[in-house]
PDB file of C-alpha atoms and ligand atoms in Angstrom:
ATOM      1  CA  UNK A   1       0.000   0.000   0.000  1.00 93.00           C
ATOM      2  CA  UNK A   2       1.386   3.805  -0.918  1.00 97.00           C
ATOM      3  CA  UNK A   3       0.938   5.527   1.868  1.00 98.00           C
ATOM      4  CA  UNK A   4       0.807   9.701   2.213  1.00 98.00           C
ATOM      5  CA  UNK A   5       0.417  11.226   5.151  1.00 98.00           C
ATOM      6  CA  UNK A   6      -0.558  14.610   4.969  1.00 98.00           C
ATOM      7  CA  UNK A   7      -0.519  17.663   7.909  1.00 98.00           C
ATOM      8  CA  UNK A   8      -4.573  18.115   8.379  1.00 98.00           C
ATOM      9  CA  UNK A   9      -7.613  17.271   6.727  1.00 98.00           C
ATOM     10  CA  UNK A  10      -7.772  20.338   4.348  1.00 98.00           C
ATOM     11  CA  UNK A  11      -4.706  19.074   2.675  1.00 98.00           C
ATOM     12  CA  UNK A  12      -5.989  15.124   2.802  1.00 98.00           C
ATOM     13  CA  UNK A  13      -8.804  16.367   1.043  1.00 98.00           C
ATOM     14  CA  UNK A  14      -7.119  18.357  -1.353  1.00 98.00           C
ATOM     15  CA  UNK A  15      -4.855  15.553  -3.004  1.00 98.00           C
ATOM     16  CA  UNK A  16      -7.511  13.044  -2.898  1.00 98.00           C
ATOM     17  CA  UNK A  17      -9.453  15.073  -5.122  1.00 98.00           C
ATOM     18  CA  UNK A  18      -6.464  15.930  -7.476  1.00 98.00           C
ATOM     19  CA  UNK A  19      -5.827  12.246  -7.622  1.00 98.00           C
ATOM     20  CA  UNK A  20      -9.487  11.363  -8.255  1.00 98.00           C
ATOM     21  CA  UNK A  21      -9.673  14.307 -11.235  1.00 98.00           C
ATOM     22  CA  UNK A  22      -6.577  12.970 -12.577  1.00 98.00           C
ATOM     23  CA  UNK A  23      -7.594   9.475 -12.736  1.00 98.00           C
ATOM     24  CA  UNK A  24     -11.975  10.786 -14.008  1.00 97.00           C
ATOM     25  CA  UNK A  25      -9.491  12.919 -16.878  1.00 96.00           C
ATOM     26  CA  UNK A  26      -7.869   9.567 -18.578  1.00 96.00           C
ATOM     27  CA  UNK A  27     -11.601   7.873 -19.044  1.00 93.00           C
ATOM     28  CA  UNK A  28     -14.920   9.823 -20.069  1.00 88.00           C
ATOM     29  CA  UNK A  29     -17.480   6.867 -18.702  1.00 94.00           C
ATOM     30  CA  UNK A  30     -15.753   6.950 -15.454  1.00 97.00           C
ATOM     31  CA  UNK A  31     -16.976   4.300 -12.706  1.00 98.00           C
ATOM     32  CA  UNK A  32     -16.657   6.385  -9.265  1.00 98.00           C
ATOM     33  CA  UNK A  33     -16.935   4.416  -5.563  1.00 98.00           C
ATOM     34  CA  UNK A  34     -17.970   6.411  -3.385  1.00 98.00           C
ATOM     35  CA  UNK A  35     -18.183   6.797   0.258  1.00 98.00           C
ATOM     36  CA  UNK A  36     -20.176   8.566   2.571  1.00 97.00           C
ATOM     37  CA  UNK A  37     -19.306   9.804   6.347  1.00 94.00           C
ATOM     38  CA  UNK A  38     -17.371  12.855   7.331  1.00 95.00           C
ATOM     39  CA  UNK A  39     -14.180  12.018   5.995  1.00 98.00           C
ATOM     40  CA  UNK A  40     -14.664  12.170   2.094  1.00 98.00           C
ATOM     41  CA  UNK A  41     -17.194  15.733   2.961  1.00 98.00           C
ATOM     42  CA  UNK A  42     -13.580  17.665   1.883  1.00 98.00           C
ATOM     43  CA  UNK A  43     -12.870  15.719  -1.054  1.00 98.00           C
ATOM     44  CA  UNK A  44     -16.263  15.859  -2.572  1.00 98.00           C
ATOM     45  CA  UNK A  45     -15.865  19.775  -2.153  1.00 98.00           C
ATOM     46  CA  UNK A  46     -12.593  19.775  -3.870  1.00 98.00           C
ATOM     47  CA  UNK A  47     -14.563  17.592  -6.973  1.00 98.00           C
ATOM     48  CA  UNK A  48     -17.501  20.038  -6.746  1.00 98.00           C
ATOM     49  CA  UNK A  49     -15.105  23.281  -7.530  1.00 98.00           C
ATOM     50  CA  UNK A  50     -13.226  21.241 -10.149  1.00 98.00           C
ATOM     51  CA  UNK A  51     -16.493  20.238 -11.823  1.00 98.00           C
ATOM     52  CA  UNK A  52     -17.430  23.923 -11.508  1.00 98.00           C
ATOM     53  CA  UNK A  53     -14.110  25.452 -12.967  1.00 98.00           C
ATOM     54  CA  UNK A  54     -14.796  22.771 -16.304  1.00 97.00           C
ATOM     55  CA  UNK A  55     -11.985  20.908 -15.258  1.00 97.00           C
ATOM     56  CA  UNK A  56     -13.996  17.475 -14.890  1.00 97.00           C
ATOM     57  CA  UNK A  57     -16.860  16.464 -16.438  1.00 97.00           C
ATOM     58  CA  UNK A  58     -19.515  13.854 -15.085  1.00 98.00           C
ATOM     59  CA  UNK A  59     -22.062  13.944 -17.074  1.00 97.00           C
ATOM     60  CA  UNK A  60     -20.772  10.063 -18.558  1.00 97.00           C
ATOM     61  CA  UNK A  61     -19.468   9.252 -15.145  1.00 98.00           C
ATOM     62  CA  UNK A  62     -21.593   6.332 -13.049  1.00 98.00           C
ATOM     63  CA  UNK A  63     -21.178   5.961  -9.418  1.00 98.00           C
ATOM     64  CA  UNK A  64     -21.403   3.009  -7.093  1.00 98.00           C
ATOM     65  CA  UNK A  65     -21.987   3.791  -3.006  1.00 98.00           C
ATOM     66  CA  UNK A  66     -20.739   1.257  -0.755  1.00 98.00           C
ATOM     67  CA  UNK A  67     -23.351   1.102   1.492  1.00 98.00           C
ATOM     68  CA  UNK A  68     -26.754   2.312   2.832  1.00 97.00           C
ATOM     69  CA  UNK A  69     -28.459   1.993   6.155  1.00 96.00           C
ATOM     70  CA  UNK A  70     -31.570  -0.794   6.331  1.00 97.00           C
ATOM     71  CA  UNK A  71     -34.404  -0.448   6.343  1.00 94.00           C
ATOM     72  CA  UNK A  72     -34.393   3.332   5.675  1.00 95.00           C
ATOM     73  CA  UNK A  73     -36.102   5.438   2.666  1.00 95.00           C
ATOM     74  CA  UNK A  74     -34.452   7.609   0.295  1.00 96.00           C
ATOM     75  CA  UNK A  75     -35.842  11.061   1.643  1.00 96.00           C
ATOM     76  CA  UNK A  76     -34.576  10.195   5.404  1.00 94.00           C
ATOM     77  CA  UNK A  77     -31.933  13.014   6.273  1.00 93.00           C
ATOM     78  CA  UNK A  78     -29.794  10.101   7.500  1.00 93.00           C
ATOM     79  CA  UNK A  79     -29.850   8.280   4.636  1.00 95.00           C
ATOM     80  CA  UNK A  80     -26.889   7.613   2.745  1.00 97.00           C
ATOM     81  CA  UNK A  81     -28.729   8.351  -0.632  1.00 98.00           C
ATOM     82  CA  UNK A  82     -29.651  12.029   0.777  1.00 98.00           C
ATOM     83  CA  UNK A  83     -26.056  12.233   2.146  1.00 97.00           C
ATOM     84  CA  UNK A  84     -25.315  11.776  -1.526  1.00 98.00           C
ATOM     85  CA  UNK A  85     -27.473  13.890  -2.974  1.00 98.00           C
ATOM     86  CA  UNK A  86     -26.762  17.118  -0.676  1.00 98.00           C
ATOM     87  CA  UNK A  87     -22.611  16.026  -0.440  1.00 98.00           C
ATOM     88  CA  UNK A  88     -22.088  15.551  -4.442  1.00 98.00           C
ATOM     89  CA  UNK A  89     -24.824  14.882  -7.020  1.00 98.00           C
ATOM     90  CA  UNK A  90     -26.469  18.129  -6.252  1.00 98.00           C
ATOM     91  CA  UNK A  91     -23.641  20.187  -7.161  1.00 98.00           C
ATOM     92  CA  UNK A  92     -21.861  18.512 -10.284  1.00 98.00           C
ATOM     93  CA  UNK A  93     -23.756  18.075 -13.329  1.00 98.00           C
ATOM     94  CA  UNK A  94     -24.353  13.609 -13.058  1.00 98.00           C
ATOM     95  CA  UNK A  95     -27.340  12.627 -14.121  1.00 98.00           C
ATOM     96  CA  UNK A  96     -28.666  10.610 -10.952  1.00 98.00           C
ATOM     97  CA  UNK A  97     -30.124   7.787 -13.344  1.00 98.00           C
ATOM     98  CA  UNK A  98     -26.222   7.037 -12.819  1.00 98.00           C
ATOM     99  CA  UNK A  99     -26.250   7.161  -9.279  1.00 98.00           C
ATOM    100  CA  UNK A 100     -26.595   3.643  -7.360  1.00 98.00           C
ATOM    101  CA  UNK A 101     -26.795   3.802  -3.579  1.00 98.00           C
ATOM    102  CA  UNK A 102     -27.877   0.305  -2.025  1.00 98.00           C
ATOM    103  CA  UNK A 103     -31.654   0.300  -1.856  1.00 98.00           C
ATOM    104  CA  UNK A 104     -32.837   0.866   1.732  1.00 97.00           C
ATOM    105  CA  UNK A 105     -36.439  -0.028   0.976  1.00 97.00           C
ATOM    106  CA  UNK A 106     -36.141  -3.133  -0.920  1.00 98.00           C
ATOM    107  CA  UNK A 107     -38.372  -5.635  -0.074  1.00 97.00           C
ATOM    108  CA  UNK A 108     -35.720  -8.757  -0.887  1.00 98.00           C
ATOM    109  CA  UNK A 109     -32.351  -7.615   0.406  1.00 97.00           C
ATOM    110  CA  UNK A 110     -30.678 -10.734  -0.568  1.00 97.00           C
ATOM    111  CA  UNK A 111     -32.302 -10.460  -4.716  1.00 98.00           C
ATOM    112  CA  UNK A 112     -31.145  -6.762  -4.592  1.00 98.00           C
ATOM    113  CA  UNK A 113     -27.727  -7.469  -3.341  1.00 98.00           C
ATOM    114  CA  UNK A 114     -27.410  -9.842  -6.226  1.00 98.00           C
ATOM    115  CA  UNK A 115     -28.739  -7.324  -8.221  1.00 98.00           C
ATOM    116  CA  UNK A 116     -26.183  -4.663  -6.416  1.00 98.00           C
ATOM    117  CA  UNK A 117     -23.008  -6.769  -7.394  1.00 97.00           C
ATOM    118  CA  UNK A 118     -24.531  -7.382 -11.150  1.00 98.00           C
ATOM    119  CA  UNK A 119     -24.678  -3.916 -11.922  1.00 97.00           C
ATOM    120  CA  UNK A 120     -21.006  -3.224 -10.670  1.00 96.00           C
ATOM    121  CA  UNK A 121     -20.144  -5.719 -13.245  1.00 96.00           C
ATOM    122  CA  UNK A 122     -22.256  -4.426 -15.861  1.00 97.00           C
ATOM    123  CA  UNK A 123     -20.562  -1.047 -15.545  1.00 96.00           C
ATOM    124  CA  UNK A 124     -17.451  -2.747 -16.058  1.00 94.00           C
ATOM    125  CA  UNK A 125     -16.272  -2.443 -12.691  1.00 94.00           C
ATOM    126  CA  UNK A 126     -15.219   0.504 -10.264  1.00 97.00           C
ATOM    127  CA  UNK A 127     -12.101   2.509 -11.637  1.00 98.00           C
ATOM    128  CA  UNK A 128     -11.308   4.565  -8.725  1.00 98.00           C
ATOM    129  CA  UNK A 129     -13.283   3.383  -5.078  1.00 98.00           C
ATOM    130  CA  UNK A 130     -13.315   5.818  -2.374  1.00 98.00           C
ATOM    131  CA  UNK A 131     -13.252   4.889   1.185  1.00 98.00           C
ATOM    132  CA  UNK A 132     -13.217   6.008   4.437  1.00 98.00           C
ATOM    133  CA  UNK A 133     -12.147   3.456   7.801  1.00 98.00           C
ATOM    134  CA  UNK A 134     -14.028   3.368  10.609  1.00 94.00           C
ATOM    135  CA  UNK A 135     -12.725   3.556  14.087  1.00 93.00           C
ATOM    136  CA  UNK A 136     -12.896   0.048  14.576  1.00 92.00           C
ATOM    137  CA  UNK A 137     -11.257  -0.656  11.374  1.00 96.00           C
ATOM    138  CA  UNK A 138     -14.453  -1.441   9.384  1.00 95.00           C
ATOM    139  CA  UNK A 139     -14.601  -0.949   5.375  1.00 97.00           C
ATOM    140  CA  UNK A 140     -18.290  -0.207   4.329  1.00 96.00           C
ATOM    141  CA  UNK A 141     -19.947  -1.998   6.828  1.00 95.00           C
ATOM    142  CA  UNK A 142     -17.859  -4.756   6.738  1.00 96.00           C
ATOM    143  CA  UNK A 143     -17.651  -5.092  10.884  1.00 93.00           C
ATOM    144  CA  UNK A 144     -14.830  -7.163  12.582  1.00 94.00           C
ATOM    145  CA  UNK A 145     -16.110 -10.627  12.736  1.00 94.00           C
ATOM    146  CA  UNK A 146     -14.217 -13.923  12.270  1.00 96.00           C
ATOM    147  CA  UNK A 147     -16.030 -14.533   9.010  1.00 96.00           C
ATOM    148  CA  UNK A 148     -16.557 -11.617   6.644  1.00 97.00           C
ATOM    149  CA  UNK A 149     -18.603 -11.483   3.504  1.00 97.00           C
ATOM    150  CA  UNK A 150     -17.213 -11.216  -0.164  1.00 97.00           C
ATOM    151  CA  UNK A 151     -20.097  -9.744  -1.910  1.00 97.00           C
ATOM    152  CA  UNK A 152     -22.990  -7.484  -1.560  1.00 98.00           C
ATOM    153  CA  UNK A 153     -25.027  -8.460   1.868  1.00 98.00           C
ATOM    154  CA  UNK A 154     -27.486  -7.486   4.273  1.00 98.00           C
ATOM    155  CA  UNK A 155     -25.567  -6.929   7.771  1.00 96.00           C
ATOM    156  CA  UNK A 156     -26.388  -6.275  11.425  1.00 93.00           C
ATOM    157  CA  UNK A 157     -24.282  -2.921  13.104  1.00 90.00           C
ATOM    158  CA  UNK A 158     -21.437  -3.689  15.476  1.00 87.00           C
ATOM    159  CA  UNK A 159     -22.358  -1.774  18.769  1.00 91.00           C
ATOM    160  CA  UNK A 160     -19.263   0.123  18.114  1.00 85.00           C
ATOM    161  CA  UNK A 161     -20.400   1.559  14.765  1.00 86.00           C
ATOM    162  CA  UNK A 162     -23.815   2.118  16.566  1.00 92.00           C
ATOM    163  CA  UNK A 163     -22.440   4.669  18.397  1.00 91.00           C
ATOM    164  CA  UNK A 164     -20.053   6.465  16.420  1.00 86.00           C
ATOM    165  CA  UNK A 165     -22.892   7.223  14.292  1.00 88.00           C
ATOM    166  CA  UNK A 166     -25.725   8.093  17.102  1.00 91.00           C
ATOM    167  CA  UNK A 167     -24.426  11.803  16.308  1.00 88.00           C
ATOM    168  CA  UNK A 168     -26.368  12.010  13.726  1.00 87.00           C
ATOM    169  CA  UNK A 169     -29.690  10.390  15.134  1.00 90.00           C
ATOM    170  CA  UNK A 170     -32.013  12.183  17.755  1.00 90.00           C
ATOM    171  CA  UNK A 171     -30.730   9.117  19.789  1.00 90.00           C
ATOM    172  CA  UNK A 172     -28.903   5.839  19.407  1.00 92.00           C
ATOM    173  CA  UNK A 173     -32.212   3.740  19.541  1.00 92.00           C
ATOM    174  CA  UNK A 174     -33.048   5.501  16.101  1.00 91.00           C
ATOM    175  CA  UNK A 175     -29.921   4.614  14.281  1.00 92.00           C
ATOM    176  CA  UNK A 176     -31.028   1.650  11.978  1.00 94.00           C
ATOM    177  CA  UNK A 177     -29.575  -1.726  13.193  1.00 94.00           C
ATOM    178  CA  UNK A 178     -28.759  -2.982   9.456  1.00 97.00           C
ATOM    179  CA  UNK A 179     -26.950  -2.279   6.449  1.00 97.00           C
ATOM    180  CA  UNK A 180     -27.035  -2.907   2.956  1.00 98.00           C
ATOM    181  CA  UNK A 181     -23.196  -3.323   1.931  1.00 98.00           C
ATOM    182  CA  UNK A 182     -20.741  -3.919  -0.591  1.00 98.00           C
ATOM    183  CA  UNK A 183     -18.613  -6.942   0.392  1.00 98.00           C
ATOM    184  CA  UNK A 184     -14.784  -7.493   0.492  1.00 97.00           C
ATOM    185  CA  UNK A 185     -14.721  -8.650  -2.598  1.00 96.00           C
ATOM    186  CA  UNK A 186     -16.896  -6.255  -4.614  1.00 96.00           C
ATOM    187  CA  UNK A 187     -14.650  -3.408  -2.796  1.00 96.00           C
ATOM    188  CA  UNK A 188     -11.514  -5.090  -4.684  1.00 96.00           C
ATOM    189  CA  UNK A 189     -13.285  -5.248  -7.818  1.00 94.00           C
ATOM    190  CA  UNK A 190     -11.965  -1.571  -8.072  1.00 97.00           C
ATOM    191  CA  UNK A 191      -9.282  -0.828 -10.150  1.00 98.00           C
ATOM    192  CA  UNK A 192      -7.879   1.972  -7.626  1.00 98.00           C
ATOM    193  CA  UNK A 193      -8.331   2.063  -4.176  1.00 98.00           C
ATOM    194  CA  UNK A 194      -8.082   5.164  -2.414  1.00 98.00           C
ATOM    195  CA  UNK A 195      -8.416   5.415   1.314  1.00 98.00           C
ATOM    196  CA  UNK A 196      -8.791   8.225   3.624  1.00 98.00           C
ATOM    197  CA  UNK A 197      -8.656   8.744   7.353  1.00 98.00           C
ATOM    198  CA  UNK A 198      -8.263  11.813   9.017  1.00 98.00           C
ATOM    199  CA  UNK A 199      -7.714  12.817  12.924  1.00 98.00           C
ATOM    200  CA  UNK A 200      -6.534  11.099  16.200  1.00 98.00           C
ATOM    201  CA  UNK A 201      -9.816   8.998  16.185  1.00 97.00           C
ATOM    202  CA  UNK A 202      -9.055   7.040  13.510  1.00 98.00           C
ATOM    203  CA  UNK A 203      -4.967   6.433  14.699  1.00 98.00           C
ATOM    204  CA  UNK A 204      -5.561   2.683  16.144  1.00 97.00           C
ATOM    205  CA  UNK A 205      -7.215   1.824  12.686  1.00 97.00           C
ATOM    206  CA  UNK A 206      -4.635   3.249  10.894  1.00 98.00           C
ATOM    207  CA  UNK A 207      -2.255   1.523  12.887  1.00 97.00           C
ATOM    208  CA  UNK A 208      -3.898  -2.013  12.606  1.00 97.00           C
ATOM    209  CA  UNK A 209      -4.100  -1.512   9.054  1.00 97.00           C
ATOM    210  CA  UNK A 210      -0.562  -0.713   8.196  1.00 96.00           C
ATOM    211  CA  UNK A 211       0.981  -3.210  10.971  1.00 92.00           C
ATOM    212  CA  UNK A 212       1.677  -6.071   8.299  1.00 87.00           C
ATOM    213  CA  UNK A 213      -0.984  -8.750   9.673  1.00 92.00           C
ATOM    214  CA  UNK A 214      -3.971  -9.663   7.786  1.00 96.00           C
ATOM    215  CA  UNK A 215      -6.963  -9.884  10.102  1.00 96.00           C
ATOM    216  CA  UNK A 216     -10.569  -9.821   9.743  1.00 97.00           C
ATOM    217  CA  UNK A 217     -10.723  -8.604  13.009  1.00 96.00           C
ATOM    218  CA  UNK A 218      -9.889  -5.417  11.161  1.00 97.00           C
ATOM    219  CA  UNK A 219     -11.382  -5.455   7.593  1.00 97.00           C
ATOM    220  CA  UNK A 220      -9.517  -3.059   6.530  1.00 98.00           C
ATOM    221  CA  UNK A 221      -6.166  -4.604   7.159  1.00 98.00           C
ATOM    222  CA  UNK A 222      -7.285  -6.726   4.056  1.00 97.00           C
ATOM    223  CA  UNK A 223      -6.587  -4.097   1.330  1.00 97.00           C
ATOM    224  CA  UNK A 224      -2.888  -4.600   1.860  1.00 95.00           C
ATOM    225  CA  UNK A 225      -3.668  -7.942  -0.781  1.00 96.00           C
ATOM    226  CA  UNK A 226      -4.962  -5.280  -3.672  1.00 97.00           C
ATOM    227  CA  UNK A 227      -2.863  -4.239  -6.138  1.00 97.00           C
ATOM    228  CA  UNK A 228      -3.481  -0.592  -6.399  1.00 98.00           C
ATOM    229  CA  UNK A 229      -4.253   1.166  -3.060  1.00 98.00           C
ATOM    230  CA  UNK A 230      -3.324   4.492  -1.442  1.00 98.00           C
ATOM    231  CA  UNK A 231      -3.924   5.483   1.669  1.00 98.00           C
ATOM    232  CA  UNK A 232      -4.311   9.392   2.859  1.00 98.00           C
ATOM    233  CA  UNK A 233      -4.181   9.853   6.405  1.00 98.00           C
ATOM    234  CA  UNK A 234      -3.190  13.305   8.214  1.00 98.00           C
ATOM    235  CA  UNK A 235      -0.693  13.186  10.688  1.00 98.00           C
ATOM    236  CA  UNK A 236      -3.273  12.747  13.849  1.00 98.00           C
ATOM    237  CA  UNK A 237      -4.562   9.608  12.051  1.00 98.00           C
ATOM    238  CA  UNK A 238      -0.791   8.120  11.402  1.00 98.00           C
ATOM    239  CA  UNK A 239       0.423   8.980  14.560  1.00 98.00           C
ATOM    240  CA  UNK A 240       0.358   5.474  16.008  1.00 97.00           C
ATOM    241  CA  UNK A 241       2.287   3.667  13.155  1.00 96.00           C
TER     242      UNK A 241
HETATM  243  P1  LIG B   1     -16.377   8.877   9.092  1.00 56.47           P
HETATM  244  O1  LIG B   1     -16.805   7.362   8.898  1.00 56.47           O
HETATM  245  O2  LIG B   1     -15.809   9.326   7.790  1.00 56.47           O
HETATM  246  O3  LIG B   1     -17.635   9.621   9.462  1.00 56.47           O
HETATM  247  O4  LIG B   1     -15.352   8.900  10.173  1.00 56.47           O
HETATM  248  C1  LIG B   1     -15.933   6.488   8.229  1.00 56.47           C
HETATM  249  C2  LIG B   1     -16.445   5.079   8.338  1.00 56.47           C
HETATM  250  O5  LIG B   1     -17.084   4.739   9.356  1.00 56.47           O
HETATM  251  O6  LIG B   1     -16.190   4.289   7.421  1.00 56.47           O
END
């Protein structure tokens, strides 16, 4: 894994974007994998003013989320696909028919996961994947259990991940219990990898995933077997390897 660690979050932001534009500049029906959460907020920025200045262009480019909470509709402020909407689409000029979060209200998780995974193939596959870690090294929702999934799956919430994302809920009983998300697998279907992590919060994650042991106690620690990834962490988030 390339690793850059950069002084603050302004300036992780700032080169993931240049490195995203660089990559969206080489191919016009650009496959995007996107993540939601804080961390990506300052990259998405950084592609909003390039898309603004002319400098990239998405009106070919698809994009495939991760992940979305379950059960949850489209038009909940907490949903991933409004996260999406408000974050990126809104601003840059995709056409959302090329937008695919995971479906929150579908009836048949396990036929739209199928379905999920399908369309990543039929778009060829992801060119560049975005992702963020959580604090408890997760990738997506791909939680630290001894067995993880490889492809698109309906999951239960590790308490842990419960919590860290109660800020956002009125109270931790609302935050939704399930997830719809991309597996290991689909995740290294990407051509390009990029992963960010920013502040002290995320340093034992970091740490775990750089240490040179492959566990799935910490899903992330997996990406060290893919070809192509880079990871941009600020200083606070490196500061335990
Ligand atoms: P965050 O979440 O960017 O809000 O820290 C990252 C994650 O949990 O994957």
């Amino acid at each position: 894994m390339k690793v850059i660690v950069t002084k603050n979050y302004e300036e992780m932001s700032r080169i993931a974007a240049d490195m995203v534009a660089e990559e969206m500049k080489k191919k016009e029906e650009f496959v995007l994998g996107l993540a939601t959460g804080d961390t990506p907020v300052g990259t998405y920025n950084g592609l909003i003013e390039k898309c603004k200045k002319g400098e990239i262009d998405f009106s070919k480019v698809h994009s495939v989320n991760l992940d979305e909470y379950y059960p949850i509709t489209p038009d909940n402020d907490q949903s991933y696909r409004y996260f999406m909407n408000e974050k990126l689409f809104n601003h840059v000029n995709i056409d959302k028919a090329n937008t695919f979060v995971p479906d929150g209200t579908a009836k048949d998780p396990d036929a739209f996961c199928k379905e999920y995974e399908a369309k990543i193939d039929e778009l060829g596959g992801i060119d560049v994947q975005i992702l963020g870690i959580g604090r408890n090294g997760h990738i997506g929702f791909n939680e630290p259990e001894a067995e993880l999934y490889a492809y698109t799956h309906l999951t239960g919430l590790t308490q842990n991940t419960i919590e860290a994302n109660a800020r956002f809920f009125a109270s931790e009983d609302e935050v939704p219990k399930q997830a719809l998300t991309m597996g290991i697998k689909s995740v290294f279907k990407a051509r390009r990898i990029l992963i960010l992590a920013s502040g002290a919060n995320k340093a034992e994650a970091i740490q775990k995933m750089l240490k040179d042991r492959i566990s799935t106690d910490c899903p992330a620690s997996l990406l060290c077997l893919h070809p192509d990834v880079t990871v941009i962490c600020d200083e606070a988030a490196y500061s335990l390897v």
